Coordinates of C-alpha atoms in Angstrom, one line a residue:
X6 CA 0.0 0.0 0.0
X7 CA 1.4 3.4 -1.0
X8 CA 1.9 5.7 2.0
X9 CA 0.4 9.3 1.7
X10 CA 2.9 10.9 3.9
X11 CA 6.7 11.2 3.9
X12 CA 9.6 13.2 5.7
X13 CA 12.9 14.2 4.1
X14 CA 15.4 17.1 3.9
X15 CA 14.0 19.5 1.7
X16 CA 15.7 20.2 -1.8
X17 CA 17.1 23.7 -2.3
X18 CA 14.8 24.0 -5.4
X19 CA 11.7 23.8 -3.2
X20 CA 12.4 27.3 -1.8
X21 CA 9.1 28.8 -3.0
X22 CA 7.2 25.9 -1.4
X23 CA 9.1 26.5 1.9
X24 CA 8.5 30.1 2.0
X25 CA 4.8 29.5 1.3
X26 CA 4.6 27.3 4.4
X27 CA 6.7 29.8 6.5
X28 CA 4.4 32.7 5.6
X29 CA 1.3 30.9 6.9
X30 CA 2.5 31.8 10.4
X31 CA 4.7 34.9 9.7
X32 CA 5.1 35.8 13.5
X33 CA 5.8 32.3 14.8
X34 CA 8.2 31.6 11.9
X35 CA 10.0 34.8 11.7
X36 CA 13.3 33.4 13.1
X37 CA 13.6 30.6 10.6
X38 CA 12.0 32.6 7.7
X39 CA 14.6 35.4 8.1
X40 CA 17.3 32.7 7.8
X41 CA 15.8 31.1 4.8
X42 CA 15.0 34.4 2.9
X43 CA 18.8 35.4 3.4
X44 CA 20.5 32.0 2.9
X45 CA 18.2 29.7 1.0
X46 CA 18.1 26.0 1.7
X47 CA 21.7 24.9 1.4
X48 CA 22.4 23.3 4.8
X49 CA 25.8 24.8 4.9
X50 CA 24.7 28.4 4.4
X51 CA 21.6 27.8 6.4
X52 CA 23.4 26.5 9.4
X53 CA 21.3 23.4 9.6
X54 CA 18.9 21.1 7.7
X55 CA 15.4 21.9 6.9
X56 CA 13.1 18.9 7.2
X57 CA 10.0 18.7 5.4
X58 CA 6.8 16.7 6.0
X59 CA 4.7 16.0 2.9
X60 CA 1.0 14.8 2.5
X61 CA 0.1 13.5 -0.8
X62 CA 3.4 15.0 -2.3
X63 CA 2.6 18.4 -1.0
X64 CA 4.9 20.1 1.5
X65 CA 2.9 20.9 4.7
X66 CA 5.2 21.2 7.7
X67 CA 8.8 22.1 8.3
X68 CA 11.3 21.5 11.1
X69 CA 14.6 23.4 11.2
X70 CA 17.5 21.3 12.5
X71 CA 20.5 23.3 13.4
X72 CA 21.7 24.6 16.6
X73 CA 18.1 24.7 17.6
X74 CA 15.3 22.2 16.7
X75 CA 12.3 24.3 15.5
X76 CA 9.0 22.6 14.6
X77 CA 7.1 24.8 12.1
X78 CA 3.4 24.8 11.2
X79 CA 3.4 21.1 12.5
X80 CA 0.5 19.1 13.5
X81 CA 0.5 15.8 15.5
X82 CA 1.4 13.6 12.5
X83 CA 4.1 15.8 11.4
X84 CA 5.5 16.2 14.9
X85 CA 5.6 12.3 15.2
X86 CA 7.6 12.1 12.0
X87 CA 9.9 14.8 13.0
X88 CA 10.6 13.3 16.4
X89 CA 11.4 9.9 14.8
X90 CA 13.9 11.5 12.5
X91 CA 15.4 13.4 15.3
X92 CA 15.5 10.3 17.6
X93 CA 17.4 8.3 14.9
X94 CA 19.6 11.0 14.2
X95 CA 20.5 11.8 17.8
X96 CA 20.6 15.0 19.6
X97 CA 22.9 17.6 17.8
X98 CA 21.0 20.8 19.0
X99 CA 21.5 22.9 22.1
X100 CA 17.8 23.7 22.4
X101 CA 14.3 22.8 21.0
X102 CA 12.3 25.9 20.7
X103 CA 9.1 27.1 18.9
X104 CA 5.4 27.4 19.3
X105 CA 4.3 25.9 22.6
X106 CA 2.0 23.2 21.2
X107 CA 4.2 21.5 18.7
X108 CA 7.2 22.0 20.7
X109 CA 5.7 20.4 23.7
X110 CA 4.6 17.3 21.6
X111 CA 8.1 17.0 20.1
X112 CA 9.8 17.2 23.5
X113 CA 7.3 14.5 24.9
X114 CA 8.4 12.1 22.3
X115 CA 12.1 12.9 22.5
X116 CA 12.4 13.2 26.3
X117 CA 12.9 9.4 26.9
X118 CA 15.7 9.4 24.3
X119 CA 17.5 12.8 24.9
X120 CA 16.4 13.7 28.4
X121 CA 16.9 15.1 30.8
X122 CA 17.1 18.7 29.8
X123 CA 19.0 21.3 31.7
X124 CA 15.8 23.4 31.8
X125 CA 12.3 23.4 30.3
X126 CA 10.4 26.6 29.9
X127 CA 7.1 25.5 29.0
X128 CA 5.2 28.7 28.6
X129 CA 6.9 31.8 27.3
X130 CA 4.1 34.3 26.2
X131 CA 4.5 35.4 22.6
X132 CA 3.7 39.2 22.5
X133 CA 3.1 41.5 19.4
X134 CA 2.7 45.0 18.5
X135 CA 1.6 46.6 15.3
X136 CA 1.1 50.3 16.5
X137 CA 3.5 52.9 17.5
X138 CA 4.3 52.8 21.2
X139 CA 2.0 53.9 23.8
X140 CA 4.8 55.6 25.7
X141 CA 7.4 58.1 24.8
X142 CA 10.6 56.6 23.3
X143 CA 13.8 57.1 25.1
X144 CA 15.7 59.7 23.1
X145 CA 19.0 58.2 24.3
X146 CA 18.4 54.9 22.9
X147 CA 20.3 54.6 19.5
X148 CA 21.8 52.2 17.1
X149 CA 25.2 50.9 18.2
X150 CA 28.0 51.7 15.5
X151 CA 30.5 49.3 14.4
X152 CA 33.3 50.8 16.3
X153 CA 31.4 50.2 19.5
X154 CA 31.1 46.4 19.4
X155 CA 33.5 46.4 22.5
X156 CA 31.1 48.7 24.3
X157 CA 28.1 46.5 23.9
X158 CA 29.7 43.0 23.9
X159 CA 29.9 42.9 27.9
X160 CA 26.2 43.7 28.1
X161 CA 25.3 41.0 25.5
X162 CA 27.4 38.5 27.4
X163 CA 25.8 39.2 30.6
X164 CA 22.2 39.0 29.1
X165 CA 23.0 35.7 27.5
X166 CA 24.5 34.3 30.7
X167 CA 21.5 35.6 32.7
X168 CA 18.9 34.3 30.4
X169 CA 20.4 30.9 29.3
X170 CA 22.4 30.1 32.3
X171 CA 25.8 29.5 30.7
X172 CA 28.2 31.9 29.2
X173 CA 28.4 32.3 25.4
X174 CA 32.0 32.5 25.7
X175 CA 32.3 28.8 26.7
X176 CA 33.4 26.3 24.3
X177 CA 34.8 28.3 21.3
X178 CA 35.8 31.1 23.3
X179 CA 32.8 33.1 22.2
X180 CA 33.9 33.3 18.5
X181 CA 30.5 32.3 17.1
X182 CA 28.6 34.5 19.6
X183 CA 30.7 37.5 19.0
X184 CA 30.3 37.1 15.2
X185 CA 26.6 37.1 15.7
X186 CA 26.8 40.2 17.9
X187 CA 28.9 41.9 15.3
X188 CA 26.5 40.9 12.4
X189 CA 23.6 42.6 14.4
X190 CA 25.6 45.8 15.0
X191 CA 26.9 45.7 11.3
X192 CA 23.3 45.6 10.0
X193 CA 22.1 48.4 12.3
X194 CA 19.8 46.1 14.4
X195 CA 21.6 46.6 17.8
X196 CA 20.1 49.3 20.0
X197 CA 21.4 50.6 23.3
X198 CA 21.4 53.5 25.9
X199 CA 25.0 54.2 26.5
X200 CA 26.1 56.4 29.6
X201 CA 29.8 57.3 30.1
X202 CA 30.9 54.3 27.9
X203 CA 28.6 51.7 29.6
X204 CA 25.3 50.1 28.3
X205 CA 22.5 50.4 30.7
X206 CA 19.7 49.2 28.4
X207 CA 20.0 47.1 25.1
X208 CA 17.9 45.2 22.6
X209 CA 18.4 43.8 19.2
X210 CA 16.1 43.0 16.3
X211 CA 17.3 39.5 15.8
X212 CA 15.1 38.4 12.9
X213 CA 13.5 40.3 10.2
X214 CA 11.2 39.4 7.3
X215 CA 8.9 41.7 5.1
X216 CA 6.0 40.4 7.2
X217 CA 7.2 40.4 10.9
X218 CA 10.3 40.9 12.9
X219 CA 11.4 39.8 16.4
X220 CA 13.1 41.8 19.2
X221 CA 15.5 39.7 21.3
X222 CA 18.2 40.2 24.0
X223 CA 16.4 42.8 26.0
X224 CA 18.5 43.7 29.1
X225 CA 18.8 46.5 31.7
X226 CA 22.0 46.7 33.8
X227 CA 21.1 45.1 37.2
X228 CA 21.9 48.3 39.2
X229 CA 19.6 50.3 36.9
X230 CA 16.4 48.2 37.1
X231 CA 13.4 49.6 38.4
X232 CA 13.9 53.0 36.9
X233 CA 11.6 52.4 33.8
X234 CA 14.6 52.1 31.3
X235 CA 13.0 49.1 29.6
X236 CA 9.6 50.9 28.8
X237 CA 11.4 53.9 27.1
X238 CA 14.0 51.8 25.6
X239 CA 11.5 49.3 24.1
X240 CA 9.4 52.1 22.9
X241 CA 12.3 53.3 21.0
X242 CA 13.2 50.0 19.3
X243 CA 9.5 49.3 18.6
X244 CA 9.2 52.7 16.9
X245 CA 12.2 52.1 14.6
X246 CA 11.1 48.4 13.9
X247 CA 7.6 49.5 12.8
X248 CA 8.8 52.5 10.7
X249 CA 11.6 50.7 8.9
X250 CA 11.6 47.0 9.3
X251 CA 8.2 45.2 9.5
X252 CA 4.4 45.9 10.1
X253 CA 4.4 43.5 13.0
X254 CA 6.9 43.4 15.8
X255 CA 7.1 40.3 18.2
X256 CA 9.0 39.0 21.1
X257 CA 8.7 36.1 23.7
X258 CA 9.4 36.3 27.3
X259 CA 9.6 34.0 30.3
X260 CA 6.2 33.9 32.0
X261 CA 8.0 34.2 35.3
X262 CA 9.5 37.6 34.3
X263 CA 6.5 39.6 35.6
X264 CA 8.3 43.1 35.5
X265 CA 9.3 42.5 31.8
X266 CA 5.8 41.5 30.8
X267 CA 4.1 44.5 32.5
X268 CA 6.8 46.9 30.8
X269 CA 6.0 45.4 27.3
X270 CA 2.3 45.7 28.0
X271 CA 2.8 49.4 28.8
X272 CA 4.7 49.9 25.7
X273 CA 1.9 48.4 23.5
X274 CA 2.5 44.8 23.2
X275 CA -0.2 42.2 23.7
X276 CA 0.0 38.5 24.3
X277 CA -1.2 36.4 21.4
X278 CA 0.2 32.8 22.1
X279 CA 3.2 31.1 23.7
X280 CA 6.5 29.6 22.9
X281 CA 8.4 27.0 24.6
X282 CA 12.1 26.3 25.0
X283 CA 14.0 23.2 26.1
X284 CA 17.4 23.8 27.0
X285 CA 20.3 21.2 27.0

């Protein structure tokens, strides 16, 4: 009997079909869509494989398998197929991340083989804004210039270490992480408030497509928290993003970070769903 479904690595010639799937959920898929639009589907340029799940020969669901494992537009049958492929291959990623529903289902099937995880963040509210900020932007928040990479890097390392629980300088000495920060600075998507040579607020637009972009790496210096820097800072980044990048701006935040969620709501973000992250 012929099967009606199959799973395989997508061919670079299927770029239009892949983009069509990604654009079904432009906010959820912004991170991967931005990579595909920039690099295509060649695994070396993309930084990982793109797995496709096909129903009656038609591409319906995707899973990005690189440093992160990310299920996209994936229903239960596609998730099962992706989990089986990932199980056979063995864990090569440092995290599983994506929309909470398919990510939770994927982890349920992989946990007996890949577990235990270092940390599971099961509910990370996904927030979006499509209107100019409801509070005044901080006029001192600006783009970081290329020659200021050394100024912003300590704040980036501190944010990553606090958020993920390990230093991005471990392993390769931080070469990959520093290259990523330099890429964001060079593309004009790194923003900060700098006082006397020290970053006290920062954020980046980490992924951008014509349909949606995603803010990441929001951080306030510990000794300056509680002053409202995140509200004005996020308002400044949101205003730039809406005017010059995409019509919808998104971010996801840990559910236990009540101050950040409140600040984002004040700026004009609203919760529309949830992401999930499994950290190894």
